[in-house]
Short mmCIF file of C-alpha atoms in Angstrom, two decimals:
data_model
loop_
_atom_site.label_atom_id
_atom_site.label_comp_id
_atom_site.label_asym_id
_atom_site.label_seq_id
_atom_site.Cartn_x
_atom_site.Cartn_y
_atom_site.Cartn_z
CA MET A 1 0.02 -0.04 -0.04
CA LYS A 2 2.75 2.30 0.96
CA LEU A 3 4.50 1.48 -2.37
CA LYS A 4 1.48 2.46 -4.42
CA LYS A 5 1.11 5.72 -2.54
CA PHE A 6 4.69 6.39 -3.04
CA LEU A 7 4.35 5.66 -6.93
CA LEU A 8 1.22 7.66 -7.18
CA VAL A 9 2.84 10.71 -5.49
CA SER A 10 5.91 10.37 -7.64
CA PHE A 11 3.87 10.12 -10.81
CA PHE A 12 1.84 13.13 -9.76
CA SER A 13 4.95 15.24 -8.91
CA LEU A 14 6.53 14.30 -12.22
CA SER A 15 3.42 15.29 -14.07
CA VAL A 16 3.47 18.77 -12.25
CA LEU A 17 7.06 19.40 -13.02
CA TRP A 18 6.53 18.21 -16.62
CA THR A 19 3.69 20.63 -16.95
CA PHE A 20 5.57 23.54 -15.40
CA ASN A 21 8.79 22.78 -17.36
CA SER A 22 6.74 22.75 -20.52
CA HIS A 23 5.01 26.10 -19.73
CA ALA A 24 8.33 27.57 -18.76
CA SER A 25 9.84 26.21 -22.11
CA GLU A 26 6.95 28.03 -23.99
CA LEU A 27 7.55 31.20 -22.18
CA ASP A 28 11.33 31.07 -22.90
CA GLU A 29 10.46 30.33 -26.53
CA ASN A 30 8.17 33.29 -26.72
CA VAL A 31 10.76 35.58 -25.39
CA ARG A 32 13.48 34.25 -27.63
CA ASN A 33 11.05 34.77 -30.58
CA ARG A 34 10.21 38.27 -29.40
CA THR A 35 13.91 39.09 -28.86
CA SER A 36 14.61 37.61 -32.38
CA GLU A 37 11.81 39.74 -33.86
CA VAL A 38 13.24 42.97 -32.29
CA SER A 39 16.72 42.20 -33.40
CA GLU A 40 15.66 41.48 -36.85
CA LYS A 41 13.81 44.80 -37.04
CA GLU A 42 16.76 46.65 -35.83
CA LYS A 43 19.11 44.97 -38.24
CA LEU A 44 16.52 45.62 -41.14
CA PHE A 45 16.36 49.30 -40.42
CA SER A 46 19.76 49.80 -38.76
CA GLU A 47 20.70 52.69 -41.22
CA GLU A 48 17.65 54.86 -40.11
CA LEU A 49 18.02 53.99 -36.49
CA ASP A 50 21.72 55.01 -36.35
CA PHE A 51 20.96 58.20 -38.16
CA ALA A 52 18.04 59.21 -35.77
CA LYS A 53 20.30 58.19 -32.86
CA LYS A 54 23.15 60.41 -33.91
CA ALA A 55 20.61 63.35 -34.41
CA VAL A 56 19.21 62.87 -31.01
CA VAL A 57 22.45 62.92 -29.22
CA LYS A 58 23.60 66.15 -31.09
CA PHE A 59 20.15 67.77 -30.48
CA TYR A 60 20.08 66.91 -26.67
CA LYS A 61 23.67 68.24 -26.21
CA ASN A 62 22.61 71.42 -27.98
CA LYS A 63 19.53 71.60 -25.84
CA ASP A 64 20.96 70.83 -22.49
CA LEU A 65 24.53 71.85 -22.58
CA GLY A 66 24.42 74.71 -25.02
CA GLU A 67 26.64 73.07 -27.66
CA ASN A 68 26.29 74.19 -31.27
CA ASN A 69 26.32 70.86 -33.11
CA GLU A 70 24.92 71.19 -36.81
CA LEU A 71 21.44 69.69 -37.18
CA ASP A 72 20.40 70.90 -40.70
CA SER A 73 21.72 67.61 -42.24
CA TYR A 74 19.38 65.43 -39.84
CA PHE A 75 16.05 67.20 -39.93
CA SER A 76 13.69 68.49 -42.59
CA LYS A 77 13.03 72.30 -42.62
CA ASP A 78 9.76 71.93 -40.70
CA VAL A 79 11.02 69.66 -38.16
CA LEU A 80 14.11 71.84 -37.69
CA LYS A 81 12.03 74.80 -36.60
CA LEU A 82 10.51 72.74 -33.73
CA ILE A 83 13.89 71.30 -32.74
CA ASN A 84 15.60 74.84 -32.90
CA TYR A 85 12.85 76.25 -30.67
CA LYS A 86 13.15 73.47 -27.99
CA VAL A 87 16.86 74.24 -27.95
CA MET A 88 16.26 78.06 -27.64
CA TYR A 89 13.68 77.51 -24.93
CA ASN A 90 16.08 75.32 -22.86
CA ASN A 91 19.11 77.38 -23.27
CA TYR A 92 17.17 80.48 -22.01
CA LYS A 93 15.55 78.61 -19.24
CA ASP A 94 18.67 77.17 -17.96
CA LYS A 95 20.38 80.58 -18.16
CA GLU A 96 17.74 82.46 -16.32
CA LEU A 97 17.37 79.83 -13.55
CA ASN A 98 21.03 79.29 -13.39
CA ILE A 99 20.73 75.49 -14.21
CA SER A 100 23.79 73.43 -15.38
CA TYR A 101 24.73 69.83 -15.63
CA SER A 102 27.99 67.83 -15.21
CA LYS A 103 28.88 64.20 -16.24
CA TYR A 104 26.06 64.62 -18.78
CA ASN A 105 25.33 61.50 -20.92
CA VAL A 106 22.61 60.69 -23.47
CA VAL A 107 21.40 57.03 -23.96
CA VAL A 108 19.20 56.27 -26.97
CA LYS A 109 17.31 52.82 -27.08
CA PRO A 110 14.80 51.52 -29.59
CA VAL A 111 11.39 50.79 -28.08
CA GLU A 112 7.92 49.76 -28.82
CA THR A 113 8.71 47.79 -31.80
CA GLU A 114 5.15 46.60 -32.29
CA LYS A 115 4.42 50.20 -33.52
CA TRP A 116 7.13 50.49 -36.09
CA ILE A 117 5.81 51.04 -39.61
CA LYS A 118 7.54 50.89 -42.88
CA LYS A 119 5.58 52.75 -45.76
CA GLY A 120 7.12 53.43 -49.03
CA ASN A 121 10.49 55.22 -48.49
CA SER A 122 9.55 56.23 -44.94
CA PHE A 123 10.13 54.25 -41.62
CA SER A 124 8.30 55.30 -38.37
CA PHE A 125 9.64 54.04 -35.18
CA ASN A 126 9.98 55.11 -31.49
CA LEU A 127 13.16 55.81 -29.60
CA GLN A 128 13.55 56.26 -25.64
CA VAL A 129 15.89 58.98 -24.74
CA ILE A 130 17.55 58.74 -21.24
CA THR A 131 19.69 61.56 -20.13
CA LYS A 132 21.85 61.02 -17.00
CA PHE A 133 23.63 63.85 -15.32
CA TYR A 134 24.56 65.63 -12.02
CA TYR A 135 23.45 69.03 -10.84
CA PRO A 136 26.06 71.25 -9.30
CA GLN A 137 27.12 70.38 -5.60
CA SER A 138 25.22 67.21 -5.81
CA ASP A 139 26.63 63.71 -5.56
CA VAL A 140 23.47 61.99 -6.68
CA GLU A 141 22.80 61.24 -10.38
CA SER A 142 19.71 62.44 -11.83
CA GLU A 143 17.93 60.87 -14.82
CA ASN A 144 15.22 61.82 -17.29
CA SER A 145 13.58 59.81 -19.83
CA VAL A 146 11.18 60.43 -22.73
CA VAL A 147 9.81 58.53 -25.77
CA LEU A 148 10.31 60.22 -29.21
CA GLU A 149 8.30 59.21 -32.32
CA PHE A 150 10.36 59.36 -35.49
CA THR A 151 9.74 59.17 -39.19
CA VAL A 152 12.79 58.98 -41.33
CA THR A 153 12.58 59.26 -45.08
CA LYS A 154 14.98 58.11 -47.84
CA ASP A 155 15.01 60.14 -50.97
CA ARG A 156 15.85 58.74 -54.47
CA ASP A 157 19.54 59.38 -53.87
CA GLY A 158 19.54 57.38 -50.74
CA LYS A 159 19.80 60.35 -48.41
CA LEU A 160 18.05 60.11 -45.12
CA ILE A 161 16.08 63.05 -43.32
CA ILE A 162 13.86 62.98 -40.34
CA THR A 163 10.53 64.23 -41.53
CA ARG A 164 8.83 63.96 -38.09
CA CYS A 165 10.18 63.99 -34.47
CA TYR A 166 7.25 64.14 -31.85
CA GLN A 167 7.35 64.16 -28.19
CA GLY A 168 3.92 63.58 -26.80
CA LEU A 169 4.70 64.17 -23.05
CA TYR A 170 6.61 66.70 -21.07
CA SER A 171 7.47 68.76 -24.35
CA GLU A 172 8.29 72.35 -24.08
CA VAL A 173 5.57 73.14 -26.49
CA ASP A 174 2.25 71.60 -27.78
CA GLU A 175 3.77 69.54 -30.51
CA LEU A 176 0.56 67.88 -31.73
CA LYS A 177 -0.89 71.54 -32.33
CA TYR A 178 2.37 72.26 -34.04
CA TYR A 179 2.10 69.47 -36.54
CA ASP A 180 -1.55 70.29 -36.94
CA LEU A 181 -0.82 73.87 -37.94
CA LEU A 182 1.79 72.59 -40.36
CA SER A 183 -0.67 70.33 -42.03
CA LYS A 184 -2.97 73.47 -42.50
CA ASN A 185 -0.15 75.47 -43.88
CA ALA A 186 -0.54 77.93 -41.01
CA ASP A 187 2.08 80.35 -39.93
CA VAL A 188 3.96 78.35 -37.34
CA ASP A 189 6.77 80.66 -37.02
CA LYS A 190 4.31 83.33 -35.42
CA TRP A 191 2.86 80.59 -33.26
CA LEU A 192 6.13 79.60 -32.02
CA SER A 193 7.15 83.19 -31.44
CA SER A 194 4.01 83.68 -29.26
CA ASN A 195 4.77 80.48 -27.36
CA PHE A 196 8.23 81.79 -26.37
CA GLU A 197 7.20 85.06 -25.27
CA GLU A 198 4.57 83.25 -22.98
CA SER A 199 7.18 80.96 -21.82
CA LYS A 200 9.56 83.62 -20.85
CA GLU A 201 6.83 85.16 -18.59
CA TYR A 202 6.52 81.78 -17.03
CA ILE A 203 10.27 81.37 -16.48
CA GLU A 204 10.48 84.94 -14.90
CA LYS A 205 7.62 84.12 -12.59
CA SER A 206 9.42 80.72 -11.68
CA LYS A 207 12.80 82.72 -11.08
CA ASN A 208 11.07 85.36 -8.77
CA ASP A 209 9.24 82.63 -6.74
CA ARG A 210 12.51 80.78 -6.18
CA GLU A 211 14.19 83.93 -5.10
CA GLU A 212 11.36 84.88 -2.75
CA ASP A 213 11.50 81.41 -1.29
CA TYR A 214 15.10 81.67 -0.73
CA ARG A 215 14.76 85.08 1.02
CA GLN A 216 11.98 83.55 3.24
CA TYR A 217 14.07 80.78 4.14
CA LYS A 218 17.07 82.94 5.24
CA SER A 219 14.63 85.15 7.30
CA GLU A 220 13.22 82.15 9.07
CA LYS A 221 16.60 80.64 9.80
CA GLY A 222 18.31 84.01 10.62
CA CYS A 223 20.79 83.24 7.81
CA LYS A 224 22.94 86.19 6.76
CA ASP A 225 25.71 84.18 4.84
CA GLU A 226 24.91 84.31 1.31
CA SER A 227 27.32 81.21 0.72
CA VAL A 228 25.14 79.00 2.96
CA GLU A 229 23.48 76.22 0.91
CA ARG A 230 19.77 76.80 0.75
CA TYR A 231 18.68 73.37 1.71
CA SER A 232 21.73 72.29 3.94
CA SER A 233 19.74 71.71 6.86
CA PHE A 234 17.33 69.20 5.34
CA ASP A 235 17.99 65.61 5.68
CA ARG A 236 18.34 63.96 2.26
CA GLN A 237 18.53 60.41 3.62
CA TYR A 238 15.07 60.86 5.33
CA ILE A 239 13.60 62.09 2.04
CA THR A 240 15.12 59.00 0.06
CA ASP A 241 14.22 56.54 2.76
CA TRP A 242 10.34 57.75 2.87
CA ALA A 243 10.15 57.71 -0.91
CA ARG A 244 11.83 54.20 -1.30
CA ASN A 245 9.51 52.85 1.57
CA ASN A 246 6.38 54.13 0.00
CA PHE A 247 6.67 54.36 -3.72
CA TYR A 248 5.30 50.86 -4.35
CA LYS A 249 2.41 51.29 -1.94
CA ARG A 250 -1.34 51.67 -3.11
CA TYR A 251 -1.74 53.84 -0.03
CA PRO A 252 1.43 55.57 1.02
CA SER A 253 1.84 56.19 4.72
CA SER A 254 1.82 59.75 6.03
CA SER A 255 5.21 61.32 6.66
CA SER A 256 3.98 63.59 9.25
CA SER A 257 1.61 62.79 12.28
CA TYR A 258 -0.31 65.99 11.59
CA VAL A 259 -0.54 65.73 7.82
CA PRO A 260 -2.77 62.99 6.40
CA TYR A 261 -1.90 61.48 3.07
CA TYR A 262 -4.83 62.14 0.89
CA ASP A 263 -6.32 59.18 -1.05
CA PHE A 264 -6.26 60.16 -4.66
CA SER A 265 -7.90 56.93 -5.65
CA THR A 266 -11.07 58.49 -4.80
CA ILE A 267 -10.90 60.88 -7.80
CA SER A 268 -11.19 59.61 -11.43
CA ASP A 269 -8.20 59.81 -13.62
CA SER A 270 -5.98 61.72 -10.90
CA TYR A 271 -2.42 61.15 -9.76
CA ASP A 272 -0.79 62.20 -6.60
CA CYS A 273 2.65 63.04 -7.98
CA THR A 274 2.75 66.33 -6.07
CA ASN A 275 1.23 64.98 -2.88
CA PHE A 276 3.88 62.08 -2.98
CA VAL A 277 6.79 64.53 -3.36
CA SER A 278 5.49 67.03 -0.73
CA HIS A 279 5.35 64.05 1.76
CA ALA A 280 8.86 63.06 0.86
CA LEU A 281 10.04 66.77 1.55
CA LEU A 282 8.12 66.80 4.84
CA ALA A 283 9.91 63.69 5.96
CA GLY A 284 13.25 65.45 5.37
CA GLY A 285 12.37 68.36 7.50
CA PHE A 286 10.62 70.89 5.23
CA SER A 287 8.52 73.42 6.95
CA MET A 288 4.85 73.24 5.99
CA ASN A 289 2.63 76.28 5.16
CA ASP A 290 -1.03 75.36 6.04
CA TYR A 291 -3.70 77.92 5.92
CA GLY A 292 -6.58 75.32 5.82
CA TYR A 293 -7.26 75.82 2.18
CA SER A 294 -8.35 72.94 -0.06
CA GLY A 295 -5.92 71.75 -2.70
CA ILE A 296 -3.05 73.95 -3.54
CA GLN A 297 -3.58 77.73 -3.23
CA GLY A 298 -0.74 79.91 -4.64
CA SER A 299 2.93 79.31 -3.94
CA ASN A 300 2.31 78.88 -0.02
CA GLN A 301 -0.05 75.81 -0.35
CA TRP A 302 2.18 73.21 -1.67
CA TYR A 303 0.63 69.85 -0.73
CA TYR A 304 -2.98 68.39 -0.25
CA THR A 305 -4.88 68.08 3.06
CA ASN A 306 -8.15 67.97 1.18
CA ILE A 307 -9.83 68.40 -2.18
CA LEU A 308 -13.29 69.80 -1.17
#
């Protein structure tokens, strides 16, 4: 009887293991096929991909480092207007707000291959652009990431040109509207100029707000030494620890006993990015200005206590 039970259990175990191994093998095969498909696409359009990657690196170094790399041979006339606008905007912003970067690096990766399309002499694909850098007087590496949609066209002579470069999120300008205006033969130069003037006003306001915050901080701390770092008294480790302990939670814990963490899941299509960062700052010792308003009111109400 014991022998029968042993054989039965052994047979069952082997069946389970065989099923699991078969399923794992299928998954491995799917991954291999997927990787092979991506690799084949990259090989097939390697010329266009390499061309776009080179253009992106030059463009980003112009935009973030103020370099003067030649871009005319990469972008069509209409796309170049948008690219030059973004370079101009960022150069102006960084100068006015005294922003600079060190150990700057650009990494460009092909992504979302299922969206890649070949139509005639044009090839449309997506690239992820990752910039890594250090801010002055910081020993922590920062990183930004965006996805750009490209269309690269080859003419009869085999020359490549980027006829579309679109950034849907976090762009300096409404790029969807820009391309829509182009399709209607509207005056995009006038529109971009108007956008830049509005942006200058916004940057000036940001600059004034930052200087006012700094003056207020020095006044509260009784600081008279201009060389003292603005945030030297805040504990970066506490900020980091709280963020790492709560970023994956559906309901993050409050970083302060007197500030509840508002539940944004009760609001449709809402995100609590500002709320999360505010609590991280509170954990690091930032002082809180609370006048009992709902939501964020002006520059002094920088976290959510309630929405009503």
